[in-house]
Amino acid sequence: MTLVKELEPIQDIPEDVIFPPGDLYSDEPPLETELHLEQIMLLLKCLKWLWRDRNDFYAAGNLTIYYSAKQLKSELFRGPDFFVVLDTERKTRKSWVVWQEDGKYPNLILEIISP
């Protein structure tokens, strides 16, 4: 059962659209607690160990996801605590910029509840 609708990448982008650069830095505020950080690190380390022989995914924590070129940096819109994108190159990124990643959105987004 799929709960997410697959979106087609935008094929015809008008020439007057100006996209921000694709190497935008994450704009996330500091984490709430040390436990919060440890939980994110545990998720990342476990997944990367489990998939250590794979190079077709990206996993990150506390990193901004830029869904749209119109998205403004704002503390009202914060990146998730943890997310995973499948069928993409496993490399270091400063943020996840959807329009620079062939229109790929995260397959999993997880938010950790603070005590």
PDB file of C-alpha atoms in Angstrom:
ATOM      1  CA  MET A   1       0.000   0.000   0.000  1.00  0.00           C
ATOM      2  CA  THR A   2       1.407   3.387  -0.985  1.00  0.00           C
ATOM      3  CA  LEU A   3       0.491   6.459   1.020  1.00  0.00           C
ATOM      4  CA  VAL A   4       2.546   8.864  -1.061  1.00  0.00           C
ATOM      5  CA  LYS A   5       1.606   9.991  -4.538  1.00  0.00           C
ATOM      6  CA  GLU A   6       4.511   9.814  -6.973  1.00  0.00           C
ATOM      7  CA  LEU A   7       5.072  13.199  -8.624  1.00  0.00           C
ATOM      8  CA  GLU A   8       6.481  13.603 -12.084  1.00  0.00           C
ATOM      9  CA  PRO A   9       9.523  15.900 -12.378  1.00  0.00           C
ATOM     10  CA  ILE A  10       8.805  19.239 -14.007  1.00  0.00           C
ATOM     11  CA  GLN A  11       9.718  18.835 -17.668  1.00  0.00           C
ATOM     12  CA  ASP A  12       9.093  22.301 -19.094  1.00  0.00           C
ATOM     13  CA  ILE A  13      10.431  24.958 -16.752  1.00  0.00           C
ATOM     14  CA  PRO A  14       9.721  28.480 -18.001  1.00  0.00           C
ATOM     15  CA  GLU A  15      12.868  30.372 -18.981  1.00  0.00           C
ATOM     16  CA  ASP A  16      12.027  33.308 -16.707  1.00  0.00           C
ATOM     17  CA  VAL A  17      12.212  31.129 -13.569  1.00  0.00           C
ATOM     18  CA  ILE A  18      15.415  31.828 -11.632  1.00  0.00           C
ATOM     19  CA  PHE A  19      16.398  29.022  -9.290  1.00  0.00           C
ATOM     20  CA  PRO A  20      18.607  29.590  -6.267  1.00  0.00           C
ATOM     21  CA  PRO A  21      21.952  27.770  -6.324  1.00  0.00           C
ATOM     22  CA  GLY A  22      21.801  24.032  -5.650  1.00  0.00           C
ATOM     23  CA  ASP A  23      24.509  24.061  -2.978  1.00  0.00           C
ATOM     24  CA  LEU A  24      22.449  25.837  -0.311  1.00  0.00           C
ATOM     25  CA  TYR A  25      23.560  25.262   3.265  1.00  0.00           C
ATOM     26  CA  SER A  26      21.158  23.830   5.804  1.00  0.00           C
ATOM     27  CA  ASP A  27      19.497  26.507   7.920  1.00  0.00           C
ATOM     28  CA  GLU A  28      18.471  24.416  10.917  1.00  0.00           C
ATOM     29  CA  PRO A  29      18.531  25.697  14.519  1.00  0.00           C
ATOM     30  CA  PRO A  30      20.409  23.770  17.234  1.00  0.00           C
ATOM     31  CA  LEU A  31      18.871  20.574  18.601  1.00  0.00           C
ATOM     32  CA  GLU A  32      16.639  20.640  21.672  1.00  0.00           C
ATOM     33  CA  THR A  33      18.583  18.224  23.907  1.00  0.00           C
ATOM     34  CA  GLU A  34      21.598  15.942  23.931  1.00  0.00           C
ATOM     35  CA  LEU A  35      19.220  12.946  23.872  1.00  0.00           C
ATOM     36  CA  HIS A  36      17.654  14.325  20.687  1.00  0.00           C
ATOM     37  CA  LEU A  37      21.081  14.376  19.033  1.00  0.00           C
ATOM     38  CA  GLU A  38      21.894  10.859  20.236  1.00  0.00           C
ATOM     39  CA  GLN A  39      18.620   9.508  18.826  1.00  0.00           C
ATOM     40  CA  ILE A  40      19.293  11.051  15.416  1.00  0.00           C
ATOM     41  CA  MET A  41      22.859   9.719  15.418  1.00  0.00           C
ATOM     42  CA  LEU A  42      21.628   6.235  16.376  1.00  0.00           C
ATOM     43  CA  LEU A  43      19.184   6.214  13.457  1.00  0.00           C
ATOM     44  CA  LEU A  44      21.879   7.357  11.023  1.00  0.00           C
ATOM     45  CA  LYS A  45      24.556   4.961  12.255  1.00  0.00           C
ATOM     46  CA  CYS A  46      22.202   1.948  12.261  1.00  0.00           C
ATOM     47  CA  LEU A  47      20.891   2.598   8.752  1.00  0.00           C
ATOM     48  CA  LYS A  48      24.340   3.315   7.328  1.00  0.00           C
ATOM     49  CA  TRP A  49      25.695   0.135   8.937  1.00  0.00           C
ATOM     50  CA  LEU A  50      22.745  -1.948   7.713  1.00  0.00           C
ATOM     51  CA  TRP A  51      23.131  -0.580   4.175  1.00  0.00           C
ATOM     52  CA  ARG A  52      26.939  -0.265   4.269  1.00  0.00           C
ATOM     53  CA  ASP A  53      27.280  -2.051   0.901  1.00  0.00           C
ATOM     54  CA  ARG A  54      24.692   0.138  -0.822  1.00  0.00           C
ATOM     55  CA  ASN A  55      25.373   3.393  -2.668  1.00  0.00           C
ATOM     56  CA  ASP A  56      21.821   4.122  -3.783  1.00  0.00           C
ATOM     57  CA  PHE A  57      20.400   6.058  -0.832  1.00  0.00           C
ATOM     58  CA  TYR A  58      20.879   9.240   1.141  1.00  0.00           C
ATOM     59  CA  ALA A  59      20.119   9.576   4.848  1.00  0.00           C
ATOM     60  CA  ALA A  60      20.558  12.686   6.975  1.00  0.00           C
ATOM     61  CA  GLY A  61      19.415  14.320  10.151  1.00  0.00           C
ATOM     62  CA  ASN A  62      18.523  17.896  11.075  1.00  0.00           C
ATOM     63  CA  LEU A  63      19.122  19.053   7.510  1.00  0.00           C
ATOM     64  CA  THR A  64      16.994  21.490   5.523  1.00  0.00           C
ATOM     65  CA  ILE A  65      14.919  20.120   2.657  1.00  0.00           C
ATOM     66  CA  TYR A  66      14.225  22.723  -0.029  1.00  0.00           C
ATOM     67  CA  TYR A  67      10.971  21.599  -1.661  1.00  0.00           C
ATOM     68  CA  SER A  68      10.474  24.636  -3.862  1.00  0.00           C
ATOM     69  CA  ALA A  69      12.542  27.489  -5.231  1.00  0.00           C
ATOM     70  CA  LYS A  70       9.911  29.785  -3.686  1.00  0.00           C
ATOM     71  CA  GLN A  71      10.539  28.411  -0.192  1.00  0.00           C
ATOM     72  CA  LEU A  72      11.898  31.059   2.143  1.00  0.00           C
ATOM     73  CA  LYS A  73      14.312  30.327   4.938  1.00  0.00           C
ATOM     74  CA  SER A  74      12.218  30.552   8.077  1.00  0.00           C
ATOM     75  CA  GLU A  75      12.245  29.132  11.568  1.00  0.00           C
ATOM     76  CA  LEU A  76       8.560  28.402  11.000  1.00  0.00           C
ATOM     77  CA  PHE A  77       9.600  25.787   8.440  1.00  0.00           C
ATOM     78  CA  ARG A  78      12.197  23.448   9.890  1.00  0.00           C
ATOM     79  CA  GLY A  79      13.832  20.422   8.336  1.00  0.00           C
ATOM     80  CA  PRO A  80      13.058  16.964   9.704  1.00  0.00           C
ATOM     81  CA  ASP A  81      15.043  15.229  12.421  1.00  0.00           C
ATOM     82  CA  PHE A  82      15.777  12.319  10.070  1.00  0.00           C
ATOM     83  CA  PHE A  83      15.016  11.492   6.447  1.00  0.00           C
ATOM     84  CA  VAL A  84      15.897   8.901   3.803  1.00  0.00           C
ATOM     85  CA  VAL A  85      15.839   9.163   0.009  1.00  0.00           C
ATOM     86  CA  LEU A  86      16.100   5.992  -2.067  1.00  0.00           C
ATOM     87  CA  ASP A  87      17.488   5.539  -5.583  1.00  0.00           C
ATOM     88  CA  THR A  88      19.919   8.436  -5.351  1.00  0.00           C
ATOM     89  CA  GLU A  89      23.676   8.833  -5.079  1.00  0.00           C
ATOM     90  CA  ARG A  90      25.153   8.350  -1.621  1.00  0.00           C
ATOM     91  CA  LYS A  91      27.279  11.477  -1.194  1.00  0.00           C
ATOM     92  CA  THR A  92      27.693  14.350   1.260  1.00  0.00           C
ATOM     93  CA  ARG A  93      25.294  17.257   0.822  1.00  0.00           C
ATOM     94  CA  LYS A  94      24.803  20.654   2.494  1.00  0.00           C
ATOM     95  CA  SER A  95      21.006  20.344   2.208  1.00  0.00           C
ATOM     96  CA  TRP A  96      18.472  18.377   0.144  1.00  0.00           C
ATOM     97  CA  VAL A  97      17.386  20.518  -2.822  1.00  0.00           C
ATOM     98  CA  VAL A  98      14.539  18.734  -4.626  1.00  0.00           C
ATOM     99  CA  TRP A  99      14.948  20.480  -7.994  1.00  0.00           C
ATOM    100  CA  GLN A 100      18.672  19.630  -8.033  1.00  0.00           C
ATOM    101  CA  GLU A 101      17.937  15.961  -7.238  1.00  0.00           C
ATOM    102  CA  ASP A 102      15.786  15.120 -10.289  1.00  0.00           C
ATOM    103  CA  GLY A 103      12.623  16.040  -8.400  1.00  0.00           C
ATOM    104  CA  LYS A 104      13.169  13.356  -5.745  1.00  0.00           C
ATOM    105  CA  TYR A 105      11.434  13.848  -2.423  1.00  0.00           C
ATOM    106  CA  PRO A 106      12.340  11.895   0.728  1.00  0.00           C
ATOM    107  CA  ASN A 107      10.845   8.402   0.925  1.00  0.00           C
ATOM    108  CA  LEU A 108      10.810   8.574   4.717  1.00  0.00           C
ATOM    109  CA  ILE A 109      10.682  11.550   7.069  1.00  0.00           C
ATOM    110  CA  LEU A 110      10.857  11.042  10.820  1.00  0.00           C
ATOM    111  CA  GLU A 111      10.331  13.616  13.562  1.00  0.00           C
ATOM    112  CA  ILE A 112      11.447  12.780  17.101  1.00  0.00           C
ATOM    113  CA  ILE A 113       9.195  14.004  19.899  1.00  0.00           C
ATOM    114  CA  SER A 114      11.039  15.929  22.596  1.00  0.00           C
ATOM    115  CA  PRO A 115      10.363  14.959  26.215  1.00  0.00           C
TER     116      PRO A 115
END
